Amino acid sequence: DNEIIFSLSTDGTPINHSLITRCQVKVGATMIDSQTSPNLFSLVNTDKIILTLGLTTLTAGDYTAKLYIFDLDNIEGVAWGEFDVTVTS
């Protein structure tokens, strides 16, 4: 039930997170998408995005997750980076 909070920047300059139109997180082989599961993503803050992946049905384990961000300039999405996720039962 923990939140994962990201403050993203480009070349050291923070981005306006409220301009993000869609977010995806690939955890292991599972793609979690803000279009199909909007309750898992908060994209309303200008300075951060908040992921609530604890509400998913992911199997317990350690994963490398990959973050994808979409906005009006990047409608195909941008692979933003990877982070570690531990899912407990």
PDB file of N, CA and C in Angstrom, residues 14-85:
ATOM      1  N   PRO A  14      13.206  20.546 -13.518  1.00  0.00           N
ATOM      2  CA  PRO A  14      11.986  19.777 -13.232  1.00  0.00           C
ATOM      3  C   PRO A  14      10.953  19.952 -14.345  1.00  0.00           C
ATOM      4  N   ILE A  15      10.255  18.871 -14.661  1.00  0.00           N
ATOM      5  CA  ILE A  15       9.177  18.959 -15.643  1.00  0.00           C
ATOM      6  C   ILE A  15       7.870  19.282 -14.913  1.00  0.00           C
ATOM      7  N   ASN A  16       6.903  19.755 -15.658  1.00  0.00           N
ATOM      8  CA  ASN A  16       5.567  19.985 -15.109  1.00  0.00           C
ATOM      9  C   ASN A  16       4.816  18.661 -15.209  1.00  0.00           C
ATOM     10  N   HIS A  17       4.700  17.971 -14.107  1.00  0.00           N
ATOM     11  CA  HIS A  17       4.118  16.633 -14.088  1.00  0.00           C
ATOM     12  C   HIS A  17       2.632  16.624 -14.421  1.00  0.00           C
ATOM     13  N   SER A  18       1.955  17.745 -14.264  1.00  0.00           N
ATOM     14  CA  SER A  18       0.526  17.789 -14.591  1.00  0.00           C
ATOM     15  C   SER A  18       0.286  17.778 -16.100  1.00  0.00           C
ATOM     16  N   LEU A  19       1.352  17.906 -16.906  1.00  0.00           N
ATOM     17  CA  LEU A  19       1.234  17.823 -18.354  1.00  0.00           C
ATOM     18  C   LEU A  19       1.344  16.379 -18.852  1.00  0.00           C
ATOM     19  N   ILE A  20       1.639  15.453 -17.948  1.00  0.00           N
ATOM     20  CA  ILE A  20       1.697  14.042 -18.310  1.00  0.00           C
ATOM     21  C   ILE A  20       0.274  13.574 -18.601  1.00  0.00           C
ATOM     22  N   THR A  21       0.076  12.982 -19.770  1.00  0.00           N
ATOM     23  CA  THR A  21      -1.256  12.543 -20.175  1.00  0.00           C
ATOM     24  C   THR A  21      -1.495  11.061 -19.895  1.00  0.00           C
ATOM     25  N   ARG A  22      -0.417  10.326 -19.730  1.00  0.00           N
ATOM     26  CA  ARG A  22      -0.522   8.884 -19.509  1.00  0.00           C
ATOM     27  C   ARG A  22       0.788   8.409 -18.892  1.00  0.00           C
ATOM     28  N   CYS A  23       0.693   7.364 -18.101  1.00  0.00           N
ATOM     29  CA  CYS A  23       1.878   6.788 -17.476  1.00  0.00           C
ATOM     30  C   CYS A  23       1.728   5.267 -17.508  1.00  0.00           C
ATOM     31  N   GLN A  24       2.828   4.594 -17.774  1.00  0.00           N
ATOM     32  CA  GLN A  24       2.848   3.133 -17.712  1.00  0.00           C
ATOM     33  C   GLN A  24       4.035   2.704 -16.867  1.00  0.00           C
ATOM     34  N   VAL A  25       3.848   1.611 -16.146  1.00  0.00           N
ATOM     35  CA  VAL A  25       4.934   1.001 -15.397  1.00  0.00           C
ATOM     36  C   VAL A  25       4.936  -0.481 -15.740  1.00  0.00           C
ATOM     37  N   LYS A  26       6.063  -0.960 -16.251  1.00  0.00           N
ATOM     38  CA  LYS A  26       6.196  -2.387 -16.538  1.00  0.00           C
ATOM     39  C   LYS A  26       6.941  -3.013 -15.365  1.00  0.00           C
ATOM     40  N   VAL A  27       6.238  -3.884 -14.655  1.00  0.00           N
ATOM     41  CA  VAL A  27       6.797  -4.567 -13.487  1.00  0.00           C
ATOM     42  C   VAL A  27       6.917  -6.041 -13.866  1.00  0.00           C
ATOM     43  N   GLY A  28       8.155  -6.504 -14.040  1.00  0.00           N
ATOM     44  CA  GLY A  28       8.328  -7.854 -14.553  1.00  0.00           C
ATOM     45  C   GLY A  28       7.703  -7.935 -15.931  1.00  0.00           C
ATOM     46  N   ALA A  29       6.796  -8.871 -16.132  1.00  0.00           N
ATOM     47  CA  ALA A  29       6.105  -9.024 -17.417  1.00  0.00           C
ATOM     48  C   ALA A  29       4.757  -8.302 -17.443  1.00  0.00           C
ATOM     49  N   THR A  30       4.392  -7.616 -16.363  1.00  0.00           N
ATOM     50  CA  THR A  30       3.082  -6.974 -16.249  1.00  0.00           C
ATOM     51  C   THR A  30       3.163  -5.486 -16.549  1.00  0.00           C
ATOM     52  N   MET A  31       2.349  -5.023 -17.500  1.00  0.00           N
ATOM     53  CA  MET A  31       2.278  -3.598 -17.813  1.00  0.00           C
ATOM     54  C   MET A  31       1.084  -2.999 -17.067  1.00  0.00           C
ATOM     55  N   ILE A  32       1.351  -1.977 -16.260  1.00  0.00           N
ATOM     56  CA  ILE A  32       0.314  -1.263 -15.518  1.00  0.00           C
ATOM     57  C   ILE A  32       0.169   0.101 -16.179  1.00  0.00           C
ATOM     58  N   ASP A  33      -1.045   0.455 -16.565  1.00  0.00           N
ATOM     59  CA  ASP A  33      -1.283   1.617 -17.416  1.00  0.00           C
ATOM     60  C   ASP A  33      -2.307   2.547 -16.762  1.00  0.00           C
ATOM     61  N   SER A  34      -2.005   3.832 -16.769  1.00  0.00           N
ATOM     62  CA  SER A  34      -2.930   4.805 -16.175  1.00  0.00           C
ATOM     63  C   SER A  34      -4.236   4.908 -16.949  1.00  0.00           C
ATOM     64  N   GLN A  35      -4.258   4.495 -18.216  1.00  0.00           N
ATOM     65  CA  GLN A  35      -5.511   4.530 -18.978  1.00  0.00           C
ATOM     66  C   GLN A  35      -6.472   3.436 -18.533  1.00  0.00           C
ATOM     67  N   THR A  36      -5.944   2.287 -18.143  1.00  0.00           N
ATOM     68  CA  THR A  36      -6.811   1.181 -17.735  1.00  0.00           C
ATOM     69  C   THR A  36      -6.958   1.068 -16.227  1.00  0.00           C
ATOM     70  N   SER A  37      -6.021   1.645 -15.478  1.00  0.00           N
ATOM     71  CA  SER A  37      -6.067   1.613 -14.006  1.00  0.00           C
ATOM     72  C   SER A  37      -5.731   2.990 -13.444  1.00  0.00           C
ATOM     73  N   PRO A  38      -6.568   3.987 -13.703  1.00  0.00           N
ATOM     74  CA  PRO A  38      -6.241   5.355 -13.281  1.00  0.00           C
ATOM     75  C   PRO A  38      -6.126   5.519 -11.769  1.00  0.00           C
ATOM     76  N   ASN A  39      -6.757   4.644 -10.998  1.00  0.00           N
ATOM     77  CA  ASN A  39      -6.682   4.756  -9.538  1.00  0.00           C
ATOM     78  C   ASN A  39      -5.290   4.452  -8.993  1.00  0.00           C
ATOM     79  N   LEU A  40      -4.413   3.896  -9.797  1.00  0.00           N
ATOM     80  CA  LEU A  40      -3.053   3.563  -9.359  1.00  0.00           C
ATOM     81  C   LEU A  40      -2.061   4.696  -9.603  1.00  0.00           C
ATOM     82  N   PHE A  41      -2.509   5.765 -10.260  1.00  0.00           N
ATOM     83  CA  PHE A  41      -1.629   6.863 -10.669  1.00  0.00           C
ATOM     84  C   PHE A  41      -2.251   8.198 -10.284  1.00  0.00           C
ATOM     85  N   SER A  42      -1.439   9.087  -9.736  1.00  0.00           N
ATOM     86  CA  SER A  42      -1.865  10.468  -9.523  1.00  0.00           C
ATOM     87  C   SER A  42      -0.983  11.348 -10.401  1.00  0.00           C
ATOM     88  N   LEU A  43      -1.604  11.962 -11.406  1.00  0.00           N
ATOM     89  CA  LEU A  43      -0.880  12.789 -12.373  1.00  0.00           C
ATOM     90  C   LEU A  43      -1.315  14.247 -12.296  1.00  0.00           C
ATOM     91  N   VAL A  44      -1.838  14.688 -11.164  1.00  0.00           N
ATOM     92  CA  VAL A  44      -2.405  16.034 -11.054  1.00  0.00           C
ATOM     93  C   VAL A  44      -1.442  17.062 -10.460  1.00  0.00           C
ATOM     94  N   ASN A  45      -0.376  16.620  -9.846  1.00  0.00           N
ATOM     95  CA  ASN A  45       0.569  17.547  -9.212  1.00  0.00           C
ATOM     96  C   ASN A  45       1.577  18.063 -10.229  1.00  0.00           C
ATOM     97  N   THR A  46       1.961  19.317 -10.111  1.00  0.00           N
ATOM     98  CA  THR A  46       2.948  19.880 -11.038  1.00  0.00           C
ATOM     99  C   THR A  46       4.359  19.381 -10.739  1.00  0.00           C
ATOM    100  N   ASP A  47       4.623  18.988  -9.483  1.00  0.00           N
ATOM    101  CA  ASP A  47       5.995  18.675  -9.071  1.00  0.00           C
ATOM    102  C   ASP A  47       6.284  17.193  -8.845  1.00  0.00           C
ATOM    103  N   LYS A  48       5.293  16.310  -9.058  1.00  0.00           N
ATOM    104  CA  LYS A  48       5.529  14.886  -8.808  1.00  0.00           C
ATOM    105  C   LYS A  48       4.415  14.046  -9.405  1.00  0.00           C
ATOM    106  N   ILE A  49       4.739  12.765  -9.616  1.00  0.00           N
ATOM    107  CA  ILE A  49       3.715  11.772  -9.914  1.00  0.00           C
ATOM    108  C   ILE A  49       3.734  10.762  -8.774  1.00  0.00           C
ATOM    109  N   ILE A  50       2.582  10.195  -8.495  1.00  0.00           N
ATOM    110  CA  ILE A  50       2.451   9.262  -7.381  1.00  0.00           C
ATOM    111  C   ILE A  50       1.878   7.951  -7.916  1.00  0.00           C
ATOM    112  N   LEU A  51       2.590   6.869  -7.642  1.00  0.00           N
ATOM    113  CA  LEU A  51       2.150   5.532  -8.034  1.00  0.00           C
ATOM    114  C   LEU A  51       1.715   4.786  -6.789  1.00  0.00           C
ATOM    115  N   THR A  52       0.587   4.104  -6.864  1.00  0.00           N
ATOM    116  CA  THR A  52       0.084   3.293  -5.749  1.00  0.00           C
ATOM    117  C   THR A  52      -0.033   1.855  -6.248  1.00  0.00           C
ATOM    118  N   LEU A  53       1.110   1.225  -6.451  1.00  0.00           N
ATOM    119  CA  LEU A  53       1.148  -0.107  -7.042  1.00  0.00           C
ATOM    120  C   LEU A  53       0.719  -1.195  -6.070  1.00  0.00           C
ATOM    121  N   GLY A  54       0.614  -0.874  -4.801  1.00  0.00           N
ATOM    122  CA  GLY A  54       0.174  -1.852  -3.811  1.00  0.00           C
ATOM    123  C   GLY A  54      -1.259  -2.305  -4.025  1.00  0.00           C
ATOM    124  N   LEU A  55      -2.003  -1.581  -4.835  1.00  0.00           N
ATOM    125  CA  LEU A  55      -3.385  -1.946  -5.125  1.00  0.00           C
ATOM    126  C   LEU A  55      -3.493  -2.929  -6.292  1.00  0.00           C
ATOM    127  N   THR A  56      -2.352  -3.338  -6.857  1.00  0.00           N
ATOM    128  CA  THR A  56      -2.361  -4.291  -7.974  1.00  0.00           C
ATOM    129  C   THR A  56      -2.402  -5.716  -7.448  1.00  0.00           C
ATOM    130  N   THR A  57      -2.470  -6.651  -8.363  1.00  0.00           N
ATOM    131  CA  THR A  57      -2.471  -8.072  -8.005  1.00  0.00           C
ATOM    132  C   THR A  57      -1.131  -8.717  -8.358  1.00  0.00           C
ATOM    133  N   LEU A  58      -0.064  -7.951  -8.296  1.00  0.00           N
ATOM    134  CA  LEU A  58       1.262  -8.483  -8.600  1.00  0.00           C
ATOM    135  C   LEU A  58       1.646  -9.580  -7.608  1.00  0.00           C
ATOM    136  N   THR A  59       2.336 -10.585  -8.105  1.00  0.00           N
ATOM    137  CA  THR A  59       2.836 -11.665  -7.262  1.00  0.00           C
ATOM    138  C   THR A  59       4.002 -11.156  -6.425  1.00  0.00           C
ATOM    139  N   ALA A  60       4.072 -11.596  -5.183  1.00  0.00           N
ATOM    140  CA  ALA A  60       5.152 -11.174  -4.289  1.00  0.00           C
ATOM    141  C   ALA A  60       6.505 -11.487  -4.917  1.00  0.00           C
ATOM    142  N   GLY A  61       7.441 -10.566  -4.739  1.00  0.00           N
ATOM    143  CA  GLY A  61       8.794 -10.756  -5.254  1.00  0.00           C
ATOM    144  C   GLY A  61       9.491  -9.436  -5.475  1.00  0.00           C
ATOM    145  N   ASP A  62      10.730  -9.533  -5.915  1.00  0.00           N
ATOM    146  CA  ASP A  62      11.535  -8.357  -6.241  1.00  0.00           C
ATOM    147  C   ASP A  62      11.555  -8.192  -7.755  1.00  0.00           C
ATOM    148  N   TYR A  63      11.347  -6.959  -8.212  1.00  0.00           N
ATOM    149  CA  TYR A  63      11.248  -6.686  -9.643  1.00  0.00           C
ATOM    150  C   TYR A  63      12.052  -5.450 -10.013  1.00  0.00           C
ATOM    151  N   THR A  64      12.445  -5.403 -11.261  1.00  0.00           N
ATOM    152  CA  THR A  64      12.908  -4.165 -11.864  1.00  0.00           C
ATOM    153  C   THR A  64      11.729  -3.626 -12.664  1.00  0.00           C
ATOM    154  N   ALA A  65      11.333  -2.410 -12.366  1.00  0.00           N
ATOM    155  CA  ALA A  65      10.197  -1.789 -13.045  1.00  0.00           C
ATOM    156  C   ALA A  65      10.719  -0.713 -13.988  1.00  0.00           C
ATOM    157  N   LYS A  66      10.007  -0.513 -15.079  1.00  0.00           N
ATOM    158  CA  LYS A  66      10.380   0.503 -16.055  1.00  0.00           C
ATOM    159  C   LYS A  66       9.231   1.493 -16.193  1.00  0.00           C
ATOM    160  N   LEU A  67       9.549   2.769 -16.145  1.00  0.00           N
ATOM    161  CA  LEU A  67       8.568   3.851 -16.196  1.00  0.00           C
ATOM    162  C   LEU A  67       8.514   4.449 -17.598  1.00  0.00           C
ATOM    163  N   TYR A  68       7.285   4.591 -18.112  1.00  0.00           N
ATOM    164  CA  TYR A  68       7.049   5.231 -19.402  1.00  0.00           C
ATOM    165  C   TYR A  68       6.125   6.421 -19.180  1.00  0.00           C
ATOM    166  N   ILE A  69       6.468   7.547 -19.789  1.00  0.00           N
ATOM    167  CA  ILE A  69       5.717   8.783 -19.628  1.00  0.00           C
ATOM    168  C   ILE A  69       5.219   9.253 -20.995  1.00  0.00           C
ATOM    169  N   PHE A  70       3.975   9.723 -21.035  1.00  0.00           N
ATOM    170  CA  PHE A  70       3.379  10.249 -22.257  1.00  0.00           C
ATOM    171  C   PHE A  70       2.922  11.683 -21.999  1.00  0.00           C
ATOM    172  N   ASP A  71       3.077  12.546 -23.003  1.00  0.00           N
ATOM    173  CA  ASP A  71       2.534  13.896 -22.949  1.00  0.00           C
ATOM    174  C   ASP A  71       2.207  14.325 -24.375  1.00  0.00           C
ATOM    175  N   LEU A  72       1.764  15.544 -24.551  1.00  0.00           N
ATOM    176  CA  LEU A  72       1.354  15.989 -25.882  1.00  0.00           C
ATOM    177  C   LEU A  72       2.512  16.006 -26.884  1.00  0.00           C
ATOM    178  N   ASP A  73       3.727  16.181 -26.401  1.00  0.00           N
ATOM    179  CA  ASP A  73       4.899  16.172 -27.286  1.00  0.00           C
ATOM    180  C   ASP A  73       5.435  14.761 -27.527  1.00  0.00           C
ATOM    181  N   ASN A  74       5.023  13.806 -26.709  1.00  0.00           N
ATOM    182  CA  ASN A  74       5.525  12.434 -26.794  1.00  0.00           C
ATOM    183  C   ASN A  74       4.348  11.468 -26.720  1.00  0.00           C
ATOM    184  N   ILE A  75       3.527  11.466 -27.768  1.00  0.00           N
ATOM    185  CA  ILE A  75       2.308  10.656 -27.746  1.00  0.00           C
ATOM    186  C   ILE A  75       2.602   9.162 -27.852  1.00  0.00           C
ATOM    187  N   GLU A  76       3.807   8.798 -28.292  1.00  0.00           N
ATOM    188  CA  GLU A  76       4.215   7.393 -28.342  1.00  0.00           C
ATOM    189  C   GLU A  76       4.880   6.970 -27.035  1.00  0.00           C
ATOM    190  N   GLY A  77       5.133   7.921 -26.156  1.00  0.00           N
ATOM    191  CA  GLY A  77       5.727   7.632 -24.860  1.00  0.00           C
ATOM    192  C   GLY A  77       7.238   7.714 -24.871  1.00  0.00           C
ATOM    193  N   VAL A  78       7.783   7.937 -23.691  1.00  0.00           N
ATOM    194  CA  VAL A  78       9.221   8.002 -23.482  1.00  0.00           C
ATOM    195  C   VAL A  78       9.564   7.053 -22.345  1.00  0.00           C
ATOM    196  N   ALA A  79      10.521   6.152 -22.586  1.00  0.00           N
ATOM    197  CA  ALA A  79      11.007   5.286 -21.512  1.00  0.00           C
ATOM    198  C   ALA A  79      11.857   6.158 -20.599  1.00  0.00           C
ATOM    199  N   TRP A  80      11.374   6.375 -19.362  1.00  0.00           N
ATOM    200  CA  TRP A  80      12.015   7.341 -18.484  1.00  0.00           C
ATOM    201  C   TRP A  80      13.146   6.730 -17.671  1.00  0.00           C
ATOM    202  N   GLY A  81      12.978   5.506 -17.236  1.00  0.00           N
ATOM    203  CA  GLY A  81      14.036   4.873 -16.453  1.00  0.00           C
ATOM    204  C   GLY A  81      13.516   3.672 -15.707  1.00  0.00           C
ATOM    205  N   GLU A  82      14.408   3.037 -14.959  1.00  0.00           N
ATOM    206  CA  GLU A  82      14.067   1.843 -14.207  1.00  0.00           C
ATOM    207  C   GLU A  82      14.212   2.098 -12.714  1.00  0.00           C
ATOM    208  N   PHE A  83      13.461   1.320 -11.932  1.00  0.00           N
ATOM    209  CA  PHE A  83      13.571   1.386 -10.484  1.00  0.00           C
ATOM    210  C   PHE A  83      13.204   0.019  -9.919  1.00  0.00           C
ATOM    211  N   ASP A  84      13.619  -0.234  -8.692  1.00  0.00           N
ATOM    212  CA  ASP A  84      13.362  -1.504  -8.036  1.00  0.00           C
ATOM    213  C   ASP A  84      12.049  -1.447  -7.277  1.00  0.00           C
ATOM    214  N   VAL A  85      11.302  -2.550  -7.350  1.00  0.00           N
ATOM    215  CA  VAL A  85      10.034  -2.681  -6.637  1.00  0.00           C
ATOM    216  C   VAL A  85      10.038  -4.021  -5.903  1.00  0.00           C
TER     217      VAL A  85
END
